[in-house]
Amino acid sequence: MARAKIALIGSGMIGGTLAHIAAREELGDVVLFDITEGVPQGKALDIAEATAVFGSDVALKGANDYADIADADVCIVTAGVPRKPGMSRDDLLGINLKVMKAVGEGIKKYAPNAFVICITNPLDAMVWALQKFSGLPVEKVVGMAGVLDSARFAYFLAEKTGISVEDIHAWTLGGHGDDMVPMVRHSTVGGLPLPELVAQGFLTQDELDAIVKRTRGGGGEIVALLKTGSAFYAPAESGIAMAKSYLSDKKRVLPVAAFLNGEYGLSGLYVGVPAVIGKDGVEKVIEFSTNEDEKAMFKKSVESVQGLIAACKEIDPSLA
Ligand code: APR
């Protein structure tokens, strides 16, 4: 069987890390695309040379021409400008919307059968615009945010309780903004829902509240530390987890920004929800039961996403 082809649109910090992981794990041949000349070629060559150390036979190529992504099985999009300190994800809207137009048109022309994973922020609006610009089926265009937010939530829980991250299942829903919804009742440590964990004394309610708050601000915490960019290791790992579930038809349930068709009472927009990822892309959205508090938090988060979409339509009337 031919090797899978993975096109990385954007060869910056996340794109380069994605290429490294994809090559190490022999997920497929990798094309690094960017508008900057030399960077994708340099990263592709650097990683290609490393394949002789870790013993992987995939091919890597750097490109500035969309023709090179032809017939990709997976496209992971990180093209755009990342957040700088003090800049909200929403400030990025105008700049990155234009980038999504160019990327969407490139994918439409050269890789219309790909599974497309968008990482560019502000995520929920960018993935929505990318689907529109590319014209690909909604189930084949998905946003990466929830895997990352949930991983942060799980890591903070592991750190506090001393229990292995492997035995923690944490979930966040809603938009990829500071009002995302960490699902405390549905997240488990060793099978115990978090309220039960508090009742059994593994951590206090105050500690849990602090973890929820830290999860919501997880992206900003890294931006403040790095000063010159945003997180890239955990975002890249999260994108790879989604690509692997698609490529091997693994049908993992992952929190992703999926297009909703009535689920959670919403239609026509992308929001973070748990979804089954398999060979057909987003194969099913899982609906968590929500109590009044969770419903209110979810509504607020969705309203932020709707606000971003309205702003996109204003900037580019072709999206209306
Ligand atoms: N087409 C292709 N690539 C582009 C375009 C474009 N129109 N515009 C910018 N790029 C490239 C840049 O040249 C750069 O190499 O996108 C790359 C972005 O890389 P970084 O600046 O290193 O950003 P990164 O940390 O990888 O984050 C990418 O993901 O998490 C989000 O907020 C983050 O939106 C940002 C994105």
GROMACS .gro file of C-alpha atoms and ligand atoms in nm:
model
  356
    1MET     CA    1   0.000   0.000   0.000
    2ALA     CA    2   0.126   0.348  -0.083
    3ARG     CA    3   0.240   0.556   0.210
    4ALA     CA    4   0.002   0.825   0.328
    5LYS     CA    5   0.083   1.183   0.229
    6ILE     CA    6   0.068   1.447   0.497
    7ALA     CA    7   0.072   1.813   0.394
    8LEU     CA    8   0.158   2.067   0.660
    9ILE     CA    9   0.036   2.411   0.554
   10GLY     CA   10   0.248   2.644   0.762
   11SER     CA   11   0.603   2.542   0.852
   12GLY     CA   12   0.657   2.749   1.162
   13MET     CA   13   0.692   2.620   1.517
   14ILE     CA   14   0.389   2.388   1.513
   15GLY     CA   15   0.437   2.288   1.147
   16GLY     CA   16   0.801   2.193   1.204
   17THR     CA   17   0.713   1.995   1.517
   18LEU     CA   18   0.433   1.817   1.330
   19ALA     CA   19   0.679   1.721   1.056
   20HIS     CA   20   0.925   1.585   1.311
   21ILE     CA   21   0.665   1.371   1.487
   22ALA     CA   22   0.507   1.250   1.162
   23ALA     CA   23   0.850   1.146   1.030
   24ARG     CA   24   0.956   0.977   1.354
   25GLU     CA   25   0.632   0.784   1.373
   26GLU     CA   26   0.648   0.696   1.001
   27LEU     CA   27   0.294   0.825   0.954
   28GLY     CA   28   0.357   0.904   0.590
   29ASP     CA   29   0.550   1.120   0.346
   30VAL     CA   30   0.554   1.481   0.460
   31VAL     CA   31   0.527   1.803   0.260
   32LEU     CA   32   0.605   2.120   0.454
   33PHE     CA   33   0.445   2.420   0.281
   34ASP     CA   34   0.496   2.787   0.366
   35ILE     CA   35   0.493   3.126   0.198
   36THR     CA   36   0.840   3.195   0.335
   37GLU     CA   37   1.103   3.061   0.101
   38GLY     CA   38   1.376   2.841   0.244
   39VAL     CA   39   1.214   2.765   0.581
   40PRO     CA   40   1.004   2.466   0.470
   41GLN     CA   41   1.293   2.337   0.257
   42GLY     CA   42   1.539   2.376   0.543
   43LYS     CA   43   1.315   2.206   0.798
   44ALA     CA   44   1.234   1.924   0.554
   45LEU     CA   45   1.604   1.863   0.487
   46ASP     CA   46   1.697   1.881   0.856
   47ILE     CA   47   1.432   1.623   0.949
   48ALA     CA   48   1.511   1.409   0.642
   49GLU     CA   49   1.872   1.389   0.764
   50ALA     CA   50   1.743   1.286   1.107
   51THR     CA   51   1.550   0.994   0.954
   52ALA     CA   52   1.887   0.824   0.902
   53VAL     CA   53   1.936   0.843   1.280
   54PHE     CA   54   1.595   0.722   1.389
   55GLY     CA   55   1.550   0.484   1.099
   56SER     CA   56   1.240   0.606   0.924
   57ASP     CA   57   1.193   0.576   0.547
   58VAL     CA   58   0.941   0.852   0.483
   59ALA     CA   59   1.015   1.128   0.232
   60LEU     CA   60   1.016   1.496   0.333
   61LYS     CA   61   0.983   1.792   0.103
   62GLY     CA   62   0.968   2.167   0.154
   63ALA     CA   63   0.743   2.366  -0.078
   64ASN     CA   64   0.621   2.716  -0.168
   65ASP     CA   65   0.383   2.597  -0.438
   66TYR     CA   66   0.043   2.448  -0.357
   67ALA     CA   67   0.089   2.198  -0.644
   68ASP     CA   68   0.324   2.010  -0.409
   69ILE     CA   69   0.040   1.920  -0.170
   70ALA     CA   70  -0.139   1.736  -0.455
   71ASP     CA   71  -0.346   1.438  -0.341
   72ALA     CA   72  -0.251   1.474   0.026
   73ASP     CA   73  -0.446   1.241   0.256
   74VAL     CA   74  -0.421   1.477   0.551
   75CYS     CA   75  -0.361   1.855   0.557
   76ILE     CA   76  -0.277   2.016   0.889
   77VAL     CA   77  -0.310   2.393   0.874
   78THR     CA   78  -0.104   2.618   1.102
   79ALA     CA   79  -0.046   2.896   0.850
   80GLY     CA   80  -0.095   3.241   0.993
   81VAL     CA   81   0.031   3.464   1.266
   82PRO     CA   82   0.051   3.336   1.625
   83ARG     CA   83  -0.045   3.529   1.934
   84LYS     CA   84   0.202   3.777   2.078
   85PRO     CA   85   0.196   3.873   2.450
   86GLY     CA   86  -0.107   4.084   2.531
   87MET     CA   87  -0.278   3.990   2.204
   88SER     CA   88  -0.601   3.791   2.230
   89ARG     CA   89  -0.677   3.509   1.989
   90ASP     CA   90  -0.948   3.733   1.848
   91ASP     CA   91  -0.701   4.008   1.753
   92LEU     CA   92  -0.565   3.763   1.502
   93LEU     CA   93  -0.896   3.738   1.321
   94GLY     CA   94  -0.846   3.979   1.032
   95ILE     CA   95  -0.493   3.868   0.948
   96ASN     CA   96  -0.557   3.496   0.964
   97LEU     CA   97  -0.889   3.511   0.777
   98LYS     CA   98  -0.701   3.620   0.464
   99VAL     CA   99  -0.457   3.335   0.515
  100MET     CA  100  -0.747   3.085   0.540
  101LYS     CA  101  -0.879   3.207   0.205
  102ALA     CA  102  -0.550   3.134   0.030
  103VAL     CA  103  -0.508   2.800   0.209
  104GLY     CA  104  -0.870   2.695   0.145
  105GLU     CA  105  -0.833   2.766  -0.226
  106GLY     CA  106  -0.506   2.571  -0.240
  107ILE     CA  107  -0.660   2.268  -0.069
  108LYS     CA  108  -0.970   2.285  -0.287
  109LYS     CA  109  -0.758   2.278  -0.601
  110TYR     CA  110  -0.497   2.020  -0.506
  111ALA     CA  111  -0.616   1.807  -0.215
  112PRO     CA  112  -0.997   1.797  -0.222
  113ASN     CA  113  -1.011   1.446  -0.072
  114ALA     CA  114  -0.794   1.527   0.231
  115PHE     CA  115  -0.891   1.522   0.596
  116VAL     CA  116  -0.816   1.879   0.699
  117ILE     CA  117  -0.718   1.969   1.054
  118CYS     CA  118  -0.710   2.343   1.127
  119ILE     CA  119  -0.496   2.470   1.415
  120THR     CA  120  -0.472   2.840   1.323
  121ASN     CA  121  -0.633   3.076   1.576
  122PRO     CA  122  -0.889   3.204   1.652
  123LEU     CA  123  -0.964   2.840   1.597
  124ASP     CA  124  -1.342   2.804   1.589
  125ALA     CA  125  -1.380   3.090   1.339
  126MET     CA  126  -1.079   2.992   1.127
  127VAL     CA  127  -1.193   2.630   1.083
  128TRP     CA  128  -1.540   2.755   0.986
  129ALA     CA  129  -1.391   2.994   0.728
  130LEU     CA  130  -1.147   2.731   0.600
  131GLN     CA  131  -1.434   2.488   0.534
  132LYS     CA  132  -1.623   2.760   0.346
  133PHE     CA  133  -1.323   2.869   0.141
  134SER     CA  134  -1.221   2.508   0.058
  135GLY     CA  135  -1.573   2.380  -0.010
  136LEU     CA  136  -1.474   2.040   0.134
  137PRO     CA  137  -1.742   1.833   0.313
  138VAL     CA  138  -1.795   1.955   0.670
  139GLU     CA  139  -1.706   1.615   0.818
  140LYS     CA  140  -1.364   1.630   0.650
  141VAL     CA  141  -1.269   1.970   0.795
  142VAL     CA  142  -1.212   1.983   1.168
  143GLY     CA  143  -1.045   2.207   1.424
  144MET     CA  144  -0.781   2.112   1.679
  145ALA     CA  145  -0.834   2.273   2.018
  146GLY     CA  146  -1.014   2.035   2.252
  147VAL     CA  147  -0.742   1.770   2.248
  148LEU     CA  148  -0.495   2.035   2.359
  149ASP     CA  149  -0.722   2.200   2.619
  150SER     CA  150  -0.819   1.860   2.759
  151ALA     CA  151  -0.455   1.751   2.769
  152ARG     CA  152  -0.371   2.059   2.974
  153PHE     CA  153  -0.662   1.985   3.206
  154ALA     CA  154  -0.548   1.621   3.241
  155TYR     CA  155  -0.186   1.720   3.302
  156PHE     CA  156  -0.279   1.966   3.579
  157LEU     CA  157  -0.496   1.697   3.742
  158ALA     CA  158  -0.212   1.445   3.721
  159GLU     CA  159   0.031   1.693   3.870
  160LYS     CA  160  -0.198   1.771   4.163
  161THR     CA  161  -0.320   1.417   4.242
  162GLY     CA  162   0.004   1.231   4.165
  163ILE     CA  163  -0.194   0.989   3.945
  164SER     CA  164  -0.072   0.886   3.600
  165VAL     CA  165  -0.192   1.097   3.306
  166GLU     CA  166  -0.275   0.766   3.139
  167ASP     CA  167  -0.559   0.709   3.384
  168ILE     CA  168  -0.707   1.055   3.348
  169HIS     CA  169  -0.978   1.136   3.097
  170ALA     CA  170  -1.044   1.508   3.092
  171TRP     CA  171  -1.285   1.688   2.862
  172THR     CA  172  -1.333   2.048   2.760
  173LEU     CA  173  -1.618   2.165   2.537
  174GLY     CA  174  -1.712   2.489   2.363
  175GLY     CA  175  -1.492   2.741   2.187
  176HIS     CA  176  -1.112   2.753   2.214
  177GLY     CA  177  -1.118   3.073   2.413
  178ASP     CA  178  -1.082   3.171   2.775
  179ASP     CA  179  -1.450   3.080   2.823
  180MET     CA  180  -1.406   2.718   2.715
  181VAL     CA  181  -1.599   2.472   2.930
  182PRO     CA  182  -1.392   2.219   3.128
  183MET     CA  183  -1.643   1.938   3.194
  184VAL     CA  184  -1.582   1.864   3.560
  185ARG     CA  185  -1.862   1.606   3.600
  186HIS     CA  186  -1.759   1.411   3.286
  187SER     CA  187  -1.385   1.411   3.351
  188THR     CA  188  -1.245   1.116   3.543
  189VAL     CA  189  -0.933   1.015   3.731
  190GLY     CA  190  -0.905   0.637   3.758
  191GLY     CA  191  -1.270   0.619   3.657
  192LEU     CA  192  -1.383   0.854   3.935
  193PRO     CA  193  -1.565   1.172   3.821
  194LEU     CA  194  -1.389   1.481   3.957
  195PRO     CA  195  -1.659   1.573   4.215
  196GLU     CA  196  -1.617   1.222   4.358
  197LEU     CA  197  -1.240   1.271   4.363
  198VAL     CA  198  -1.289   1.585   4.572
  199ALA     CA  199  -1.531   1.398   4.803
  200GLN     CA  200  -1.266   1.129   4.855
  201GLY     CA  201  -1.000   1.388   4.941
  202PHE     CA  202  -0.765   1.348   4.642
  203LEU     CA  203  -0.782   1.725   4.596
  204THR     CA  204  -0.985   2.010   4.744
  205GLN     CA  205  -1.263   2.198   4.569
  206ASP     CA  206  -1.039   2.508   4.571
  207GLU     CA  207  -0.759   2.314   4.404
  208LEU     CA  208  -1.000   2.183   4.141
  209ASP     CA  209  -1.134   2.535   4.079
  210ALA     CA  210  -0.776   2.660   4.035
  211ILE     CA  211  -0.705   2.381   3.784
  212VAL     CA  212  -1.017   2.470   3.584
  213LYS     CA  213  -0.905   2.834   3.578
  214ARG     CA  214  -0.551   2.742   3.478
  215THR     CA  215  -0.683   2.518   3.197
  216ARG     CA  216  -0.888   2.807   3.059
  217GLY     CA  217  -0.582   3.030   3.056
  218GLY     CA  218  -0.343   2.754   2.947
  219GLY     CA  219  -0.255   2.907   2.610
  220GLY     CA  220  -0.189   3.251   2.759
  221GLU     CA  221   0.032   3.103   3.033
  222ILE     CA  222   0.270   2.965   2.769
  223VAL     CA  223   0.259   3.285   2.561
  224ALA     CA  224   0.356   3.486   2.869
  225LEU     CA  225   0.652   3.257   2.933
  226LEU     CA  226   0.779   3.225   2.576
  227LYS     CA  227   0.730   3.595   2.498
  228THR     CA  228   0.804   3.546   2.127
  229GLY     CA  229   0.537   3.294   2.029
  230SER     CA  230   0.278   3.046   2.147
  231ALA     CA  231   0.274   2.680   2.247
  232PHE     CA  232   0.386   2.429   1.986
  233TYR     CA  233   0.481   2.090   2.133
  234ALA     CA  234   0.141   2.006   2.284
  235PRO     CA  235  -0.055   2.156   1.991
  236ALA     CA  236   0.150   1.947   1.746
  237GLU     CA  237   0.100   1.626   1.947
  238SER     CA  238  -0.273   1.700   1.956
  239GLY     CA  239  -0.292   1.744   1.579
  240ILE     CA  240  -0.102   1.418   1.529
  241ALA     CA  241  -0.345   1.229   1.757
  242MET     CA  242  -0.632   1.343   1.533
  243ALA     CA  243  -0.446   1.259   1.210
  244LYS     CA  244  -0.361   0.910   1.340
  245SER     CA  245  -0.720   0.833   1.432
  246TYR     CA  246  -0.825   0.927   1.076
  247LEU     CA  247  -0.540   0.748   0.896
  248SER     CA  248  -0.585   0.422   1.085
  249ASP     CA  249  -0.966   0.446   1.113
  250LYS     CA  250  -0.916   0.409   1.487
  251LYS     CA  251  -1.244   0.577   1.578
  252ARG     CA  252  -1.109   0.751   1.887
  253VAL     CA  253  -1.346   0.984   2.068
  254LEU     CA  254  -1.157   1.312   2.072
  255PRO     CA  255  -1.270   1.661   2.168
  256VAL     CA  256  -1.250   1.854   1.840
  257ALA     CA  257  -1.406   2.159   1.681
  258ALA     CA  258  -1.671   1.987   1.467
  259PHE     CA  259  -1.942   2.128   1.244
  260LEU     CA  260  -2.274   2.091   1.424
  261ASN     CA  261  -2.596   1.986   1.254
  262GLY     CA  262  -2.840   2.014   1.542
  263GLU     CA  263  -2.623   1.850   1.811
  264TYR     CA  264  -2.620   2.048   2.135
  265GLY     CA  265  -2.911   2.247   1.984
  266LEU     CA  266  -2.674   2.422   1.740
  267SER     CA  267  -2.637   2.428   1.363
  268GLY     CA  268  -2.410   2.587   1.107
  269LEU     CA  269  -2.103   2.649   1.318
  270TYR     CA  270  -1.794   2.478   1.457
  271VAL     CA  271  -1.768   2.426   1.833
  272GLY     CA  272  -1.560   2.195   2.051
  273VAL     CA  273  -1.744   1.867   2.117
  274PRO     CA  274  -1.640   1.504   2.162
  275ALA     CA  275  -1.646   1.328   1.824
  276VAL     CA  276  -1.558   0.992   1.673
  277ILE     CA  277  -1.270   1.034   1.425
  278GLY     CA  278  -1.234   0.759   1.165
  279LYS     CA  279  -1.181   0.706   0.794
  280ASP     CA  280  -1.477   0.929   0.705
  281GLY     CA  281  -1.350   1.216   0.919
  282VAL     CA  282  -1.591   1.325   1.192
  283GLU     CA  283  -1.816   1.020   1.197
  284LYS     CA  284  -2.030   1.102   1.498
  285VAL     CA  285  -2.067   1.379   1.753
  286ILE     CA  286  -2.110   1.256   2.110
  287GLU     CA  287  -2.358   1.457   2.316
  288PHE     CA  288  -2.277   1.494   2.686
  289SER     CA  289  -2.569   1.559   2.917
  290THR     CA  290  -2.534   1.909   3.059
  291ASN     CA  291  -2.676   2.060   3.377
  292GLU     CA  292  -2.793   2.420   3.409
  293ASP     CA  293  -2.447   2.555   3.500
  294GLU     CA  294  -2.275   2.372   3.215
  295LYS     CA  295  -2.545   2.481   2.971
  296ALA     CA  296  -2.492   2.845   3.072
  297MET     CA  297  -2.112   2.818   3.034
  298PHE     CA  298  -2.150   2.641   2.698
  299LYS     CA  299  -2.393   2.911   2.579
  300LYS     CA  300  -2.150   3.187   2.672
  301SER     CA  301  -1.865   3.013   2.496
  302VAL     CA  302  -2.078   2.954   2.184
  303GLU     CA  303  -2.178   3.321   2.184
  304SER     CA  304  -1.810   3.416   2.162
  305VAL     CA  305  -1.770   3.185   1.861
  306GLN     CA  306  -2.083   3.332   1.700
  307GLY     CA  307  -1.938   3.680   1.756
  308LEU     CA  308  -1.617   3.581   1.575
  309ILE     CA  309  -1.812   3.434   1.285
  310ALA     CA  310  -2.017   3.753   1.255
  311ALA     CA  311  -1.691   3.952   1.250
  312CYS     CA  312  -1.554   3.724   0.974
  313LYS     CA  313  -1.866   3.783   0.765
  314GLU     CA  314  -1.823   4.156   0.807
  315ILE     CA  315  -1.458   4.145   0.701
  316ASP     CA  316  -1.526   3.915   0.406
  317PRO     CA  317  -1.885   3.943   0.278
  318SER     CA  318  -1.831   3.639   0.050
  319LEU     CA  319  -1.865   3.431   0.371
  320ALA     CA  320  -2.211   3.565   0.457
  321APR     N1  321   0.042   3.063   0.364
  321APR     C1  322   0.125   2.972   0.418
  321APR     N2  323   0.195   2.993   0.531
  321APR     C2  324   0.180   3.111   0.589
  321APR     C3  325   0.094   3.211   0.540
  321APR     C4  326   0.023   3.183   0.422
  321APR     N3  327  -0.058   3.271   0.367
  321APR     N4  328   0.101   3.318   0.624
  321APR     C5  329   0.188   3.287   0.721
  321APR     N5  330   0.236   3.162   0.701
  321APR     C6  331   0.332   3.086   0.779
  321APR     C7  332   0.444   3.171   0.838
  321APR     O1  333   0.543   3.201   0.741
  321APR     C8  334   0.495   3.080   0.950
  321APR     O2  335   0.602   2.999   0.907
  321APR     O3  336   0.270   3.027   0.891
  321APR     C9  337   0.374   2.991   0.982
  321APR    C10  338   0.323   3.009   1.122
  321APR     O4  339   0.420   2.963   1.209
  321APR     P1  340   0.453   3.032   1.348
  321APR     O5  341   0.452   3.179   1.330
  321APR     O6  342   0.575   2.967   1.402
  321APR     O7  343   0.324   2.995   1.436
  321APR     P2  344   0.294   2.860   1.516
  321APR     O8  345   0.347   2.873   1.653
  321APR     O9  346   0.333   2.744   1.433
  321APR    O10  347   0.135   2.871   1.528
  321APR    C11  348   0.054   2.866   1.413
  321APR    O11  349  -0.140   2.791   1.530
  321APR    O12  350  -0.189   2.773   1.758
  321APR    C12  351  -0.203   2.850   1.643
  321APR    O13  352  -0.217   3.072   1.732
  321APR    C13  353  -0.137   2.984   1.658
  321APR    O14  354  -0.243   3.074   1.467
  321APR    C14  355  -0.121   3.023   1.516
  321APR    C15  356  -0.091   2.891   1.446
   0.00000   0.00000   0.00000
